[in-house]
């Protein structure tokens, strides 16, 4: 029955082209066009030669993935997630769906489909970043150089960014269930992500070593893990803090997901 619920949610998302584009396709496309626009500006407006200019494809991809769950990117990801999570409240269709499947399966399917959509959004980010880098190199005569970073580092940053985005998606699920509103889920997740970035910077600057206070912030955990994955020997970290950061990030996802499911199980849906 869970597979049926996942298939149904996937079909609904694919039919909702607005949520699909604005939630999961818009920011990768913005990054692509901004990169191409910058290269065209250098070529046609600045018109200065760039002797010896080089480009590192792996570093470009890792930088783009590192920004994949930033505050601005999170805004659009949560727009897509909220449309999936709270759409049934908005259109009052829960009364038609709950008799056909368990509540656990219905909400879990939404989170699975959100995870798939975020994954494909990050894949699109990688593809468009590579395309923009190659086009930019051709426009301005930059040389593409071998990178000290490889597929393992890219894959590690990809997974960490996906987990960071899923922690926000799990929070959006809790808010959507409680508030029964897509807008509330978007606004709360955006505010939480913004506050996280401020706290992570402030507490991280105050503490030379990771403490429990900063490790309780998912955004800090994600940044720490990305630094460890890309340069474990130069990040000043050993496996201990990175391991605790990973556990904290997974713990947030599990706790928020469980909270959303428990709240949804107890919710009165007679109006929806």
PDB file of N, CA and C in Angstrom, residues 65-71 74 77-78 118 122 157-171 193 196-197 200 217-226 246 249-250 252-253 256:
ATOM      1  N   UNK A  65      26.518  22.740  -5.175  1.00  0.00           N
ATOM      2  CA  UNK A  65      25.799  21.844  -4.273  1.00  0.00           C
ATOM      3  C   UNK A  65      25.780  22.390  -2.853  1.00  0.00           C
ATOM      4  N   UNK A  66      26.869  23.036  -2.446  1.00  0.00           N
ATOM      5  CA  UNK A  66      26.916  23.616  -1.112  1.00  0.00           C
ATOM      6  C   UNK A  66      25.886  24.705  -0.913  1.00  0.00           C
ATOM      7  N   UNK A  67      25.503  25.370  -2.012  1.00  0.00           N
ATOM      8  CA  UNK A  67      24.467  26.401  -1.936  1.00  0.00           C
ATOM      9  C   UNK A  67      23.067  25.838  -2.162  1.00  0.00           C
ATOM     10  N   UNK A  68      22.964  24.523  -2.338  1.00  0.00           N
ATOM     11  CA  UNK A  68      21.681  23.926  -2.701  1.00  0.00           C
ATOM     12  C   UNK A  68      20.637  23.935  -1.616  1.00  0.00           C
ATOM     13  N   UNK A  69      21.031  24.172  -0.362  1.00  0.00           N
ATOM     14  CA  UNK A  69      20.057  24.271   0.736  1.00  0.00           C
ATOM     15  C   UNK A  69      20.245  25.568   1.502  1.00  0.00           C
ATOM     16  N   UNK A  70      20.808  26.583   0.843  1.00  0.00           N
ATOM     17  CA  UNK A  70      20.947  27.895   1.463  1.00  0.00           C
ATOM     18  C   UNK A  70      19.560  28.502   1.687  1.00  0.00           C
ATOM     19  N   UNK A  71      19.539  29.662   2.320  1.00  0.00           N
ATOM     20  CA  UNK A  71      18.246  30.266   2.654  1.00  0.00           C
ATOM     21  C   UNK A  71      17.402  30.525   1.415  1.00  0.00           C
ATOM     22  N   UNK A  74      16.374  27.214  -0.118  1.00  0.00           N
ATOM     23  CA  UNK A  74      15.387  26.572   0.750  1.00  0.00           C
ATOM     24  C   UNK A  74      14.002  27.154   0.554  1.00  0.00           C
ATOM     25  N   UNK A  77      12.624  25.359  -2.490  1.00  0.00           N
ATOM     26  CA  UNK A  77      12.424  23.939  -2.189  1.00  0.00           C
ATOM     27  C   UNK A  77      11.215  23.742  -1.280  1.00  0.00           C
ATOM     28  N   UNK A  78      11.042  24.638  -0.312  1.00  0.00           N
ATOM     29  CA  UNK A  78       9.913  24.507   0.604  1.00  0.00           C
ATOM     30  C   UNK A  78       8.596  24.878  -0.063  1.00  0.00           C
ATOM     31  N   UNK A 118      13.807  16.517  -4.431  1.00  0.00           N
ATOM     32  CA  UNK A 118      15.016  17.239  -4.033  1.00  0.00           C
ATOM     33  C   UNK A 118      16.244  16.587  -4.657  1.00  0.00           C
ATOM     34  N   UNK A 122      18.884  18.443  -7.191  1.00  0.00           N
ATOM     35  CA  UNK A 122      20.337  18.512  -7.022  1.00  0.00           C
ATOM     36  C   UNK A 122      21.058  17.932  -8.235  1.00  0.00           C
ATOM     37  N   UNK A 157      29.278  15.644  -0.727  1.00  0.00           N
ATOM     38  CA  UNK A 157      28.600  16.937  -0.602  1.00  0.00           C
ATOM     39  C   UNK A 157      27.153  16.821  -1.072  1.00  0.00           C
ATOM     40  N   UNK A 158      26.919  16.057  -2.117  1.00  0.00           N
ATOM     41  CA  UNK A 158      25.563  15.829  -2.623  1.00  0.00           C
ATOM     42  C   UNK A 158      24.686  15.229  -1.532  1.00  0.00           C
ATOM     43  N   UNK A 159      25.168  14.192  -0.869  1.00  0.00           N
ATOM     44  CA  UNK A 159      24.380  13.517   0.167  1.00  0.00           C
ATOM     45  C   UNK A 159      24.130  14.449   1.358  1.00  0.00           C
ATOM     46  N   UNK A 160      25.154  15.194   1.765  1.00  0.00           N
ATOM     47  CA  UNK A 160      24.997  16.089   2.912  1.00  0.00           C
ATOM     48  C   UNK A 160      23.954  17.166   2.611  1.00  0.00           C
ATOM     49  N   UNK A 161      24.017  17.758   1.419  1.00  0.00           N
ATOM     50  CA  UNK A 161      23.046  18.794   1.057  1.00  0.00           C
ATOM     51  C   UNK A 161      21.643  18.214   0.973  1.00  0.00           C
ATOM     52  N   UNK A 162      21.523  16.993   0.470  1.00  0.00           N
ATOM     53  CA  UNK A 162      20.214  16.344   0.419  1.00  0.00           C
ATOM     54  C   UNK A 162      19.660  16.133   1.827  1.00  0.00           C
ATOM     55  N   UNK A 163      20.512  15.694   2.740  1.00  0.00           N
ATOM     56  CA  UNK A 163      20.064  15.498   4.127  1.00  0.00           C
ATOM     57  C   UNK A 163      19.661  16.815   4.765  1.00  0.00           C
ATOM     58  N   UNK A 164      20.410  17.879   4.495  1.00  0.00           N
ATOM     59  CA  UNK A 164      20.058  19.189   5.047  1.00  0.00           C
ATOM     60  C   UNK A 164      18.691  19.646   4.533  1.00  0.00           C
ATOM     61  N   UNK A 165      18.468  19.457   3.234  1.00  0.00           N
ATOM     62  CA  UNK A 165      17.166  19.830   2.668  1.00  0.00           C
ATOM     63  C   UNK A 165      16.045  18.968   3.236  1.00  0.00           C
ATOM     64  N   UNK A 166      16.320  17.690   3.469  1.00  0.00           N
ATOM     65  CA  UNK A 166      15.291  16.816   4.024  1.00  0.00           C
ATOM     66  C   UNK A 166      14.961  17.161   5.469  1.00  0.00           C
ATOM     67  N   UNK A 167      15.915  17.708   6.213  1.00  0.00           N
ATOM     68  CA  UNK A 167      15.591  18.159   7.573  1.00  0.00           C
ATOM     69  C   UNK A 167      14.578  19.301   7.531  1.00  0.00           C
ATOM     70  N   UNK A 168      14.706  20.185   6.538  1.00  0.00           N
ATOM     71  CA  UNK A 168      13.712  21.248   6.367  1.00  0.00           C
ATOM     72  C   UNK A 168      12.385  20.692   5.883  1.00  0.00           C
ATOM     73  N   UNK A 169      12.440  19.684   5.009  1.00  0.00           N
ATOM     74  CA  UNK A 169      11.200  19.066   4.527  1.00  0.00           C
ATOM     75  C   UNK A 169      10.447  18.392   5.670  1.00  0.00           C
ATOM     76  N   UNK A 170      11.172  17.740   6.579  1.00  0.00           N
ATOM     77  CA  UNK A 170      10.522  17.109   7.731  1.00  0.00           C
ATOM     78  C   UNK A 170       9.897  18.165   8.640  1.00  0.00           C
ATOM     79  N   UNK A 171      10.585  19.305   8.801  1.00  0.00           N
ATOM     80  CA  UNK A 171       9.995  20.403   9.566  1.00  0.00           C
ATOM     81  C   UNK A 171       8.745  20.927   8.864  1.00  0.00           C
ATOM     82  N   UNK A 193      15.441  28.435   8.734  1.00  0.00           N
ATOM     83  CA  UNK A 193      16.716  28.330   8.003  1.00  0.00           C
ATOM     84  C   UNK A 193      17.542  29.599   8.145  1.00  0.00           C
ATOM     85  N   UNK A 196      18.951  29.679  11.659  1.00  0.00           N
ATOM     86  CA  UNK A 196      20.026  28.688  11.749  1.00  0.00           C
ATOM     87  C   UNK A 196      21.337  29.251  11.230  1.00  0.00           C
ATOM     88  N   UNK A 197      21.286  29.910  10.071  1.00  0.00           N
ATOM     89  CA  UNK A 197      22.513  30.445   9.483  1.00  0.00           C
ATOM     90  C   UNK A 197      23.161  31.475  10.398  1.00  0.00           C
ATOM     91  N   UNK A 200      24.513  29.557  13.577  1.00  0.00           N
ATOM     92  CA  UNK A 200      25.674  28.741  13.225  1.00  0.00           C
ATOM     93  C   UNK A 200      26.915  29.610  13.087  1.00  0.00           C
ATOM     94  N   UNK A 217      22.450  22.451  15.619  1.00  0.00           N
ATOM     95  CA  UNK A 217      21.948  23.283  14.519  1.00  0.00           C
ATOM     96  C   UNK A 217      22.189  22.535  13.203  1.00  0.00           C
ATOM     97  N   UNK A 218      21.136  22.120  12.509  1.00  0.00           N
ATOM     98  CA  UNK A 218      21.336  21.338  11.274  1.00  0.00           C
ATOM     99  C   UNK A 218      22.180  22.040  10.224  1.00  0.00           C
ATOM    100  N   UNK A 219      22.031  23.355  10.074  1.00  0.00           N
ATOM    101  CA  UNK A 219      22.824  24.077   9.072  1.00  0.00           C
ATOM    102  C   UNK A 219      24.307  24.012   9.399  1.00  0.00           C
ATOM    103  N   UNK A 220      24.649  24.110  10.682  1.00  0.00           N
ATOM    104  CA  UNK A 220      26.048  23.988  11.085  1.00  0.00           C
ATOM    105  C   UNK A 220      26.564  22.585  10.825  1.00  0.00           C
ATOM    106  N   UNK A 221      25.753  21.586  11.158  1.00  0.00           N
ATOM    107  CA  UNK A 221      26.153  20.200  10.911  1.00  0.00           C
ATOM    108  C   UNK A 221      26.446  19.965   9.437  1.00  0.00           C
ATOM    109  N   UNK A 222      25.582  20.501   8.565  1.00  0.00           N
ATOM    110  CA  UNK A 222      25.780  20.313   7.131  1.00  0.00           C
ATOM    111  C   UNK A 222      27.058  20.993   6.660  1.00  0.00           C
ATOM    112  N   UNK A 223      27.314  22.214   7.127  1.00  0.00           N
ATOM    113  CA  UNK A 223      28.539  22.914   6.732  1.00  0.00           C
ATOM    114  C   UNK A 223      29.775  22.166   7.229  1.00  0.00           C
ATOM    115  N   UNK A 224      29.714  21.680   8.462  1.00  0.00           N
ATOM    116  CA  UNK A 224      30.837  20.932   9.015  1.00  0.00           C
ATOM    117  C   UNK A 224      31.102  19.656   8.217  1.00  0.00           C
ATOM    118  N   UNK A 225      30.041  18.954   7.862  1.00  0.00           N
ATOM    119  CA  UNK A 225      30.194  17.717   7.099  1.00  0.00           C
ATOM    120  C   UNK A 225      30.725  17.990   5.692  1.00  0.00           C
ATOM    121  N   UNK A 226      30.260  19.070   5.056  1.00  0.00           N
ATOM    122  CA  UNK A 226      30.775  19.398   3.724  1.00  0.00           C
ATOM    123  C   UNK A 226      32.266  19.726   3.784  1.00  0.00           C
ATOM    124  N   UNK A 246      26.807  14.203  11.740  1.00  0.00           N
ATOM    125  CA  UNK A 246      25.958  13.345  10.913  1.00  0.00           C
ATOM    126  C   UNK A 246      24.826  12.748  11.734  1.00  0.00           C
ATOM    127  N   UNK A 249      22.221  15.434  12.413  1.00  0.00           N
ATOM    128  CA  UNK A 249      21.401  15.735  11.239  1.00  0.00           C
ATOM    129  C   UNK A 249      20.378  14.636  10.995  1.00  0.00           C
ATOM    130  N   UNK A 250      20.810  13.381  11.088  1.00  0.00           N
ATOM    131  CA  UNK A 250      19.880  12.264  10.927  1.00  0.00           C
ATOM    132  C   UNK A 250      18.847  12.245  12.049  1.00  0.00           C
ATOM    133  N   UNK A 252      17.593  14.853  13.671  1.00  0.00           N
ATOM    134  CA  UNK A 252      16.580  15.858  13.389  1.00  0.00           C
ATOM    135  C   UNK A 252      15.576  15.361  12.358  1.00  0.00           C
ATOM    136  N   UNK A 253      16.071  14.739  11.303  1.00  0.00           N
ATOM    137  CA  UNK A 253      15.171  14.226  10.260  1.00  0.00           C
ATOM    138  C   UNK A 253      14.226  13.181  10.841  1.00  0.00           C
ATOM    139  N   UNK A 256      11.686  14.856  13.501  1.00  0.00           N
ATOM    140  CA  UNK A 256      10.652  15.683  12.872  1.00  0.00           C
ATOM    141  C   UNK A 256       9.692  14.851  12.033  1.00  0.00           C
TER     142      UNK A 256
END
